[in-house]
mmCIF file of C-alpha atoms in Angstrom:
data_model
loop_
_atom_site.group_PDB
_atom_site.id
_atom_site.type_symbol
_atom_site.label_atom_id
_atom_site.label_comp_id
_atom_site.label_asym_id
_atom_site.label_seq_id
_atom_site.Cartn_x
_atom_site.Cartn_y
_atom_site.Cartn_z
ATOM 1 C CA MET A 540 16.997 -11.749 8.350
ATOM 2 C CA PHE A 541 14.948 -12.915 11.333
ATOM 3 C CA ARG A 542 15.279 -12.201 15.057
ATOM 4 C CA PRO A 543 13.939 -15.172 17.061
ATOM 5 C CA ARG A 544 11.867 -14.523 20.133
ATOM 6 C CA ARG A 545 14.016 -14.630 23.239
ATOM 7 C CA THR A 546 13.025 -17.176 25.853
ATOM 8 C CA THR A 547 13.874 -16.725 29.529
ATOM 9 C CA ALA A 548 16.586 -19.370 29.209
ATOM 10 C CA THR A 549 18.130 -17.564 26.269
ATOM 11 C CA ILE A 550 18.168 -14.263 28.128
ATOM 12 C CA LEU A 551 19.738 -15.840 31.221
ATOM 13 C CA ALA A 552 22.376 -17.526 29.099
ATOM 14 C CA ALA A 553 23.205 -14.261 27.375
ATOM 15 C CA LEU A 554 23.496 -12.448 30.669
ATOM 16 C CA ALA A 555 25.733 -15.155 32.100
ATOM 17 C CA THR A 556 27.975 -15.036 29.033
ATOM 18 C CA GLY A 557 28.334 -11.271 29.413
ATOM 19 C CA GLY A 558 29.316 -11.619 33.061
ATOM 20 C CA VAL A 559 26.287 -9.756 34.401
ATOM 21 C CA LEU A 560 25.131 -12.647 36.577
ATOM 22 C CA ALA A 561 28.647 -12.978 37.890
ATOM 23 C CA GLY A 562 28.482 -9.423 39.159
ATOM 24 C CA CYS A 563 31.033 -7.947 36.753
ATOM 25 C CA GLY A 564 29.131 -4.664 36.808
ATOM 26 C CA ASP A 565 29.087 -4.234 32.996
ATOM 27 C CA GLU A 566 25.980 -2.128 32.329
ATOM 28 C CA ALA A 567 26.482 -2.018 28.558
ATOM 29 C CA SER A 568 23.716 -3.625 26.526
ATOM 30 C CA ALA A 569 23.227 -4.341 22.853
ATOM 31 C CA ALA A 570 21.210 -1.843 20.830
ATOM 32 C CA PRO A 571 17.552 -2.899 20.510
ATOM 33 C CA THR A 572 16.648 -4.280 17.083
ATOM 34 C CA LEU A 573 13.192 -4.217 15.503
ATOM 35 C CA THR A 574 12.155 -6.805 12.938
ATOM 36 C CA VAL A 575 10.104 -5.095 10.235
ATOM 37 C CA TYR A 576 8.002 -7.090 7.783
ATOM 38 C CA SER A 577 7.692 -4.707 4.826
ATOM 39 C CA ALA A 578 5.678 -4.979 1.608
ATOM 40 C CA GLN A 579 6.171 -1.345 0.560
ATOM 41 C CA HIS A 580 8.789 -0.471 -2.045
ATOM 42 C CA GLU A 581 12.165 -1.029 -0.426
ATOM 43 C CA SER A 582 13.696 2.225 -1.641
ATOM 44 C CA LEU A 583 10.808 4.311 -0.318
ATOM 45 C CA VAL A 584 10.815 2.724 3.138
ATOM 46 C CA ARG A 585 14.581 3.054 3.487
ATOM 47 C CA THR A 586 14.345 6.710 2.493
ATOM 48 C CA MET A 587 11.601 7.427 5.007
ATOM 49 C CA VAL A 588 13.368 5.763 7.943
ATOM 50 C CA GLU A 589 16.698 7.438 7.207
ATOM 51 C CA GLY A 590 17.984 8.877 10.471
ATOM 52 C CA PHE A 591 15.740 6.742 12.693
ATOM 53 C CA THR A 592 18.568 4.624 14.085
ATOM 54 C CA ASP A 593 20.818 7.661 14.609
ATOM 55 C CA GLU A 594 18.065 9.445 16.531
ATOM 56 C CA THR A 595 16.831 6.533 18.628
ATOM 57 C CA GLY A 596 19.631 3.982 18.783
ATOM 58 C CA ILE A 597 17.163 1.356 17.542
ATOM 59 C CA GLU A 598 18.410 -0.915 14.754
ATOM 60 C CA LEU A 599 16.097 -2.170 11.999
ATOM 61 C CA GLU A 600 16.076 -5.553 10.290
ATOM 62 C CA PHE A 601 13.779 -5.944 7.279
ATOM 63 C CA ARG A 602 11.944 -8.886 5.773
ATOM 64 C CA ASP A 603 10.724 -7.687 2.353
ATOM 65 C CA ALA A 604 7.977 -9.531 0.445
ATOM 66 C CA ASN A 605 4.491 -8.818 -0.918
ATOM 67 C CA ASP A 606 1.437 -7.842 1.108
ATOM 68 C CA ALA A 607 -0.428 -11.140 1.044
ATOM 69 C CA GLU A 608 2.652 -13.279 1.690
ATOM 70 C CA LEU A 609 3.677 -11.329 4.775
ATOM 71 C CA ALA A 610 0.151 -10.984 6.161
ATOM 72 C CA ASN A 611 -0.460 -14.716 5.784
ATOM 73 C CA GLN A 612 2.874 -15.486 7.416
ATOM 74 C CA ILE A 613 2.094 -13.292 10.413
ATOM 75 C CA VAL A 614 -1.325 -14.930 10.799
ATOM 76 C CA GLN A 615 0.323 -18.365 10.720
ATOM 77 C CA GLU A 616 3.037 -17.307 13.161
ATOM 78 C CA GLY A 617 0.500 -15.775 15.541
ATOM 79 C CA GLU A 618 1.930 -14.724 18.892
ATOM 80 C CA ALA A 619 5.237 -16.388 17.978
ATOM 81 C CA SER A 620 5.870 -14.012 15.081
ATOM 82 C CA PRO A 621 9.303 -12.376 15.162
ATOM 83 C CA ALA A 622 7.797 -9.286 13.528
ATOM 84 C CA ASP A 623 7.551 -6.105 15.564
ATOM 85 C CA VAL A 624 6.157 -3.820 12.838
ATOM 86 C CA PHE A 625 4.230 -4.562 9.635
ATOM 87 C CA LEU A 626 4.336 -2.171 6.660
ATOM 88 C CA THR A 627 2.081 -2.759 3.659
ATOM 89 C CA GLU A 628 1.889 -1.447 0.133
ATOM 90 C CA ASN A 629 -1.922 -1.502 0.222
ATOM 91 C CA SER A 630 -4.102 -1.501 3.313
ATOM 92 C CA PRO A 631 -6.316 -4.631 2.967
ATOM 93 C CA SER A 632 -3.541 -6.966 4.141
ATOM 94 C CA ILE A 633 -2.837 -5.063 7.339
ATOM 95 C CA ASP A 634 -6.557 -4.908 8.027
ATOM 96 C CA ILE A 635 -6.618 -8.712 8.011
ATOM 97 C CA LEU A 636 -4.236 -8.611 10.968
ATOM 98 C CA ASP A 637 -6.427 -6.032 12.681
ATOM 99 C CA THR A 638 -9.461 -8.284 12.232
ATOM 100 C CA GLU A 639 -7.493 -11.206 13.677
ATOM 101 C CA GLY A 640 -6.612 -9.154 16.771
ATOM 102 C CA LEU A 641 -2.883 -9.235 16.001
ATOM 103 C CA LEU A 642 -2.224 -5.477 16.159
ATOM 104 C CA ALA A 643 -1.688 -3.237 19.170
ATOM 105 C CA PRO A 644 -3.450 0.142 19.415
ATOM 106 C CA LEU A 645 -1.241 2.958 18.149
ATOM 107 C CA ASP A 646 -0.332 5.909 20.337
ATOM 108 C CA ALA A 647 -2.823 8.756 19.993
ATOM 109 C CA ALA A 648 -0.027 11.201 19.155
ATOM 110 C CA THR A 649 0.972 9.026 16.194
ATOM 111 C CA LEU A 650 -2.578 8.868 14.854
ATOM 112 C CA GLU A 651 -2.890 12.632 15.084
ATOM 113 C CA GLN A 652 0.045 13.051 12.713
ATOM 114 C CA VAL A 653 -2.024 11.613 9.838
ATOM 115 C CA GLY A 654 -5.272 12.797 8.271
ATOM 116 C CA GLU A 655 -8.306 10.939 9.585
ATOM 117 C CA GLN A 656 -9.196 9.644 6.097
ATOM 118 C CA PHE A 657 -5.856 7.821 5.918
ATOM 119 C CA ARG A 658 -6.287 5.618 8.974
ATOM 120 C CA PRO A 659 -8.914 3.111 10.116
ATOM 121 C CA SER A 660 -11.517 3.856 12.733
ATOM 122 C CA SER A 661 -10.024 1.096 14.929
ATOM 123 C CA GLY A 662 -6.870 3.141 15.581
ATOM 124 C CA ASN A 663 -4.766 -0.021 15.413
ATOM 125 C CA TRP A 664 -2.743 0.989 12.364
ATOM 126 C CA THR A 665 -2.210 4.080 10.244
ATOM 127 C CA GLY A 666 -1.486 5.048 6.674
ATOM 128 C CA PHE A 667 1.949 6.457 5.915
ATOM 129 C CA ALA A 668 1.694 6.937 2.115
ATOM 130 C CA ALA A 669 -1.079 6.975 -0.487
ATOM 131 C CA ARG A 670 -1.621 6.347 -4.188
ATOM 132 C CA SER A 671 -4.464 7.377 -6.467
ATOM 133 C CA THR A 672 -6.348 5.106 -8.844
ATOM 134 C CA VAL A 673 -6.182 6.350 -12.447
ATOM 135 C CA LEU A 674 -7.042 5.354 -15.997
ATOM 136 C CA VAL A 675 -4.030 5.401 -18.333
ATOM 137 C CA HIS A 676 -4.675 5.927 -22.040
ATOM 138 C CA ASN A 677 -3.147 7.176 -25.294
ATOM 139 C CA PRO A 678 -5.158 10.227 -26.440
ATOM 140 C CA ASP A 679 -4.512 9.310 -30.091
ATOM 141 C CA VAL A 680 -6.266 5.992 -29.462
ATOM 142 C CA LEU A 681 -8.834 7.060 -26.861
ATOM 143 C CA PRO A 682 -9.584 10.799 -27.091
ATOM 144 C CA GLU A 683 -10.658 12.709 -23.996
ATOM 145 C CA ALA A 684 -14.216 13.040 -25.298
ATOM 146 C CA GLU A 685 -14.570 9.254 -25.324
ATOM 147 C CA LEU A 686 -13.264 8.601 -21.819
ATOM 148 C CA PRO A 687 -15.648 6.767 -19.449
ATOM 149 C CA ALA A 688 -17.397 8.831 -16.788
ATOM 150 C CA SER A 689 -16.904 6.092 -14.167
ATOM 151 C CA ILE A 690 -14.605 3.137 -13.662
ATOM 152 C CA MET A 691 -17.797 1.081 -13.382
ATOM 153 C CA ASP A 692 -18.503 1.785 -17.071
ATOM 154 C CA LEU A 693 -15.588 -0.444 -18.060
ATOM 155 C CA ALA A 694 -17.802 -3.477 -17.481
ATOM 156 C CA ASP A 695 -20.058 -2.463 -20.379
ATOM 157 C CA PRO A 696 -19.852 -4.721 -23.475
ATOM 158 C CA ALA A 697 -18.688 -1.722 -25.523
ATOM 159 C CA TRP A 698 -15.294 -2.005 -23.788
ATOM 160 C CA GLU A 699 -14.662 -5.629 -24.729
ATOM 161 C CA GLY A 700 -10.998 -6.153 -25.610
ATOM 162 C CA ARG A 701 -10.135 -2.523 -24.897
ATOM 163 C CA ILE A 702 -9.120 -2.567 -21.217
ATOM 164 C CA GLY A 703 -5.998 -3.722 -19.393
ATOM 165 C CA ILE A 704 -5.664 -4.757 -15.743
ATOM 166 C CA ALA A 705 -3.035 -6.416 -13.551
ATOM 167 C CA ALA A 706 -5.595 -8.693 -11.919
ATOM 168 C CA GLY A 707 -3.136 -10.740 -9.882
ATOM 169 C CA GLY A 708 -1.495 -7.763 -8.188
ATOM 170 C CA PRO A 709 -2.307 -6.244 -4.790
ATOM 171 C CA ASP A 710 -2.881 -2.820 -6.358
ATOM 172 C CA PHE A 711 -5.792 -3.901 -8.537
ATOM 173 C CA GLN A 712 -7.237 -6.044 -5.764
ATOM 174 C CA ALA A 713 -7.190 -3.059 -3.398
ATOM 175 C CA ILE A 714 -9.141 -1.101 -6.018
ATOM 176 C CA VAL A 715 -11.681 -3.941 -6.180
ATOM 177 C CA SER A 716 -11.968 -3.810 -2.393
ATOM 178 C CA ALA A 717 -12.909 -0.139 -2.668
ATOM 179 C CA VAL A 718 -15.570 -0.951 -5.264
ATOM 180 C CA LEU A 719 -16.921 -3.585 -2.866
ATOM 181 C CA ALA A 720 -16.991 -1.144 0.058
ATOM 182 C CA LEU A 721 -18.656 1.595 -1.999
ATOM 183 C CA ARG A 722 -21.051 -0.301 -4.272
ATOM 184 C CA GLY A 723 -21.772 -3.590 -2.506
ATOM 185 C CA GLU A 724 -21.303 -7.203 -3.493
ATOM 186 C CA ASP A 725 -23.853 -7.493 -6.301
ATOM 187 C CA ALA A 726 -22.515 -4.477 -8.191
ATOM 188 C CA THR A 727 -18.925 -5.584 -7.607
ATOM 189 C CA ARG A 728 -19.591 -9.059 -8.915
ATOM 190 C CA ALA A 729 -21.281 -7.647 -12.029
ATOM 191 C CA TRP A 730 -18.327 -5.286 -12.563
ATOM 192 C CA LEU A 731 -15.810 -8.094 -12.228
ATOM 193 C CA GLU A 732 -17.796 -10.299 -14.599
ATOM 194 C CA GLY A 733 -17.709 -7.481 -17.147
ATOM 195 C CA LEU A 734 -13.959 -7.053 -16.715
ATOM 196 C CA GLU A 735 -13.400 -10.797 -17.041
ATOM 197 C CA ARG A 736 -15.035 -10.508 -20.467
ATOM 198 C CA ASN A 737 -13.568 -7.152 -21.482
ATOM 199 C CA ALA A 738 -10.074 -6.941 -20.049
ATOM 200 C CA GLU A 739 -6.668 -8.115 -21.139
ATOM 201 C CA VAL A 740 -4.781 -9.308 -18.054
ATOM 202 C CA TYR A 741 -1.160 -8.193 -17.601
ATOM 203 C CA GLN A 742 1.500 -9.169 -15.089
ATOM 204 C CA SER A 743 2.133 -5.659 -13.761
ATOM 205 C CA ASN A 744 0.931 -2.074 -13.726
ATOM 206 C CA THR A 745 3.930 -1.066 -15.823
ATOM 207 C CA ALA A 746 2.908 -3.602 -18.467
ATOM 208 C CA VAL A 747 -0.601 -2.104 -18.456
ATOM 209 C CA MET A 748 0.859 1.382 -18.977
ATOM 210 C CA VAL A 749 3.082 0.240 -21.849
ATOM 211 C CA ALA A 750 0.159 -1.526 -23.526
ATOM 212 C CA ALA A 751 -1.946 1.647 -23.323
ATOM 213 C CA ASP A 752 0.943 3.787 -24.540
ATOM 214 C CA GLU A 753 1.461 1.594 -27.590
ATOM 215 C CA GLY A 754 -2.250 1.327 -28.427
ATOM 216 C CA GLU A 755 -2.408 -2.379 -27.630
ATOM 217 C CA ILE A 756 -5.377 -1.495 -25.409
ATOM 218 C CA ASP A 757 -7.443 1.674 -25.238
ATOM 219 C CA ALA A 758 -6.987 2.182 -21.505
ATOM 220 C CA GLY A 759 -5.793 0.509 -18.334
ATOM 221 C CA ILE A 760 -6.451 0.675 -14.607
ATOM 222 C CA MET A 761 -3.461 1.367 -12.345
ATOM 223 C CA TYR A 762 -2.062 3.793 -9.742
ATOM 224 C CA HIS A 763 -0.807 7.254 -10.581
ATOM 225 C CA TYR A 764 2.831 6.954 -9.585
ATOM 226 C CA TYR A 765 3.844 4.486 -12.320
ATOM 227 C CA TRP A 766 3.231 7.150 -14.936
ATOM 228 C CA TYR A 767 4.751 10.000 -12.920
ATOM 229 C CA ARG A 768 7.907 8.003 -12.240
ATOM 230 C CA ASP A 769 8.194 7.157 -15.911
ATOM 231 C CA GLN A 770 7.798 10.821 -16.870
ATOM 232 C CA ALA A 771 10.556 11.720 -14.419
ATOM 233 C CA GLU A 772 12.780 9.133 -16.138
ATOM 234 C CA ASN A 773 12.385 10.673 -19.620
ATOM 235 C CA ALA A 774 9.129 8.844 -20.399
ATOM 236 C CA LEU A 775 10.909 5.748 -21.669
ATOM 237 C CA LYS A 776 7.799 3.554 -21.335
ATOM 238 C CA GLY A 777 4.846 5.925 -21.476
ATOM 239 C CA ASP A 778 5.782 8.860 -23.676
ATOM 240 C CA ASP A 779 2.396 8.930 -25.435
ATOM 241 C CA ALA A 780 0.313 7.846 -22.444
ATOM 242 C CA ARG A 781 -1.742 10.218 -20.310
ATOM 243 C CA LEU A 782 -3.757 9.863 -17.115
ATOM 244 C CA HIS A 783 -7.487 10.309 -16.628
ATOM 245 C CA LEU A 784 -8.663 11.127 -13.106
ATOM 246 C CA PHE A 785 -12.273 10.106 -12.486
ATOM 247 C CA GLY A 786 -12.933 12.402 -9.495
ATOM 248 C CA ASN A 787 -16.549 12.888 -8.412
ATOM 249 C CA GLN A 788 -16.102 10.437 -5.489
ATOM 250 C CA ASP A 789 -16.140 7.643 -8.078
ATOM 251 C CA PRO A 790 -14.655 4.272 -7.066
ATOM 252 C CA GLY A 791 -12.133 5.010 -9.821
ATOM 253 C CA ALA A 792 -10.807 7.895 -7.730
ATOM 254 C CA PHE A 793 -10.017 5.604 -4.801
ATOM 255 C CA LEU A 794 -6.984 6.527 -2.697
ATOM 256 C CA SER A 795 -5.177 3.449 -1.407
ATOM 257 C CA VAL A 796 -3.010 3.863 1.680
ATOM 258 C CA SER A 797 0.099 1.993 2.731
ATOM 259 C CA GLY A 798 -0.368 0.863 6.322
ATOM 260 C CA ALA A 799 1.914 0.660 9.341
ATOM 261 C CA GLY A 800 1.095 -1.237 12.515
ATOM 262 C CA VAL A 801 2.692 -2.651 15.652
ATOM 263 C CA LEU A 802 2.287 -6.361 16.326
ATOM 264 C CA ALA A 803 0.558 -7.089 19.631
ATOM 265 C CA SER A 804 3.064 -9.918 20.119
ATOM 266 C CA SER A 805 6.110 -7.641 19.860
ATOM 267 C CA ASP A 806 8.471 -7.897 22.823
ATOM 268 C CA GLN A 807 9.648 -4.353 22.101
ATOM 269 C CA PRO A 808 6.343 -2.454 21.896
ATOM 270 C CA GLU A 809 7.727 0.954 22.888
ATOM 271 C CA GLU A 810 10.438 0.826 20.228
ATOM 272 C CA ALA A 811 7.932 -0.414 17.640
ATOM 273 C CA GLN A 812 5.598 2.478 18.456
ATOM 274 C CA GLN A 813 8.551 4.834 17.972
ATOM 275 C CA LEU A 814 9.124 3.547 14.441
ATOM 276 C CA VAL A 815 5.502 4.067 13.362
ATOM 277 C CA ALA A 816 5.538 7.507 14.949
ATOM 278 C CA TYR A 817 8.697 8.284 12.977
ATOM 279 C CA LEU A 818 7.180 7.139 9.651
ATOM 280 C CA THR A 819 4.231 9.478 10.130
ATOM 281 C CA SER A 820 6.281 12.408 11.425
ATOM 282 C CA PRO A 821 6.701 15.579 9.357
ATOM 283 C CA GLU A 822 10.371 14.723 8.774
ATOM 284 C CA ALA A 823 9.683 11.289 7.250
ATOM 285 C CA GLN A 824 6.666 12.555 5.326
ATOM 286 C CA GLU A 825 8.751 15.336 3.813
ATOM 287 C CA ARG A 826 11.361 12.774 2.762
ATOM 288 C CA LEU A 827 8.586 10.885 0.989
ATOM 289 C CA ALA A 828 7.438 14.073 -0.752
ATOM 290 C CA ASP A 829 10.987 14.897 -1.848
ATOM 291 C CA SER A 830 11.775 11.366 -3.034
ATOM 292 C CA SER A 831 11.566 9.834 -6.484
ATOM 293 C CA ALA A 832 8.751 7.532 -5.285
ATOM 294 C CA LEU A 833 6.103 10.124 -6.241
ATOM 295 C CA GLU A 834 3.524 8.660 -3.896
ATOM 296 C CA TYR A 835 1.379 10.962 -1.782
ATOM 297 C CA ALA A 836 2.409 12.108 1.668
ATOM 298 C CA VAL A 837 -0.391 11.743 4.223
ATOM 299 C CA GLY A 838 1.098 13.596 7.168
ATOM 300 C CA THR A 839 -0.991 16.494 8.417
ATOM 301 C CA GLY A 840 0.288 19.725 6.921
ATOM 302 C CA VAL A 841 2.841 18.042 4.632
ATOM 303 C CA ALA A 842 2.514 18.785 0.925
ATOM 304 C CA SER A 843 3.235 16.045 -1.621
ATOM 305 C CA ALA A 844 5.579 16.399 -4.601
ATOM 306 C CA GLU A 845 4.762 19.508 -6.630
ATOM 307 C CA VAL A 846 4.351 17.519 -9.837
ATOM 308 C CA LEU A 847 1.357 15.627 -8.402
ATOM 309 C CA PRO A 848 -2.208 16.955 -8.427
ATOM 310 C CA PRO A 849 -2.912 18.062 -4.828
ATOM 311 C CA LEU A 850 -4.750 15.498 -2.744
ATOM 312 C CA ASP A 851 -7.663 17.848 -2.119
ATOM 313 C CA THR A 852 -8.306 18.115 -5.881
ATOM 314 C CA LEU A 853 -8.687 14.381 -6.496
ATOM 315 C CA GLN A 854 -12.275 14.181 -5.185
ATOM 316 C CA ALA A 855 -11.617 10.703 -3.814
ATOM 317 C CA PRO A 856 -14.507 8.692 -2.370
ATOM 318 C CA ASP A 857 -14.836 8.466 1.401
ATOM 319 C CA VAL A 858 -13.695 4.936 2.263
ATOM 320 C CA ASP A 859 -12.698 3.723 5.716
ATOM 321 C CA PRO A 860 -9.341 2.028 4.949
ATOM 322 C CA GLY A 861 -10.176 -0.431 7.711
ATOM 323 C CA ALA A 862 -13.312 -1.603 5.895
ATOM 324 C CA LEU A 863 -11.678 -3.182 2.819
ATOM 325 C CA ASP A 864 -12.450 -6.900 2.650
ATOM 326 C CA GLN A 865 -9.466 -8.561 0.963
ATOM 327 C CA ARG A 866 -10.683 -12.085 1.592
ATOM 328 C CA ARG A 867 -14.056 -11.496 -0.033
ATOM 329 C CA VAL A 868 -12.380 -9.741 -2.962
ATOM 330 C CA THR A 869 -10.189 -12.791 -3.548
ATOM 331 C CA GLU A 870 -13.239 -15.056 -3.435
ATOM 332 C CA LEU A 871 -15.198 -12.906 -5.883
ATOM 333 C CA MET A 872 -12.301 -12.656 -8.324
ATOM 334 C CA GLN A 873 -11.841 -16.406 -8.206
ATOM 335 C CA GLU A 874 -15.553 -16.994 -8.725
ATOM 336 C CA VAL A 875 -15.639 -14.891 -11.920
ATOM 337 C CA GLY A 876 -12.357 -16.282 -13.271
ATOM 338 C CA LEU A 877 -10.030 -13.302 -12.801
ATOM 339 C CA LEU A 878 -7.816 -15.260 -10.391
#
């Protein structure tokens, strides 16, 4: 559902219809409504914003689609975009908007609610959830002693036909963007060329997990929460699968953040800032931690779900989430034949 930008003529017409211009003295006004373009999982976002409208009187209208689709649409719409707030599943798409100058700086108090590693140095958007890169495998097929030391090792010829990836998805592409930021273009290209030779390509992370569980592949690259959600649902798809955490600041320990930003073109900037502040508040972060999403909370002082390994044990690499080059990743993947 879209809320068109209101022109001066539209506003005057609305006021005249309501009798305000005629001096009727009616001071009542409609509740403000924010248009939110959201690429994060619908159930998680709705859980996190529960209570926002009751507390603020601000209504929310959502346009749900994937990261790239919404980011490209906002770029095309430019200053005419009806979006007030953009929420992503992975951060590279929101950083495209930052690079294009389409985001407004966030309030300092909002930024302070989130750990510094979960927001870009620009201060124009912030993370509000995180997910860890993992290797999923069946120990009966790939014993612990034979696990790779680094995600980069999966490009070696010895892994030909043994790896699974969801190359077309934003999750895997965000992981590639971390490899690019950490290891540079030459190493990333060589890694992708190795994966193009070695990997079976699946349509989704869940399909990768099932393939590893059933021994169709030895291991697969994905995010942690697919397995944890499955375990919470009686392990219907991954009962034999297990996760390997690379740690050691390896690119395979990359933490991807979901981003939230206010559009510079929003005609309700104060209300939009309130929504991002709410998403990063202790209350919303605790709802995330208590939810079935099993993604990581990033709010300062808020612990994630007890079933998850604590964030400070993951030994994730230090990556500025505002330095992930989605466009170059797409080009490289196309050049080597993975897209």
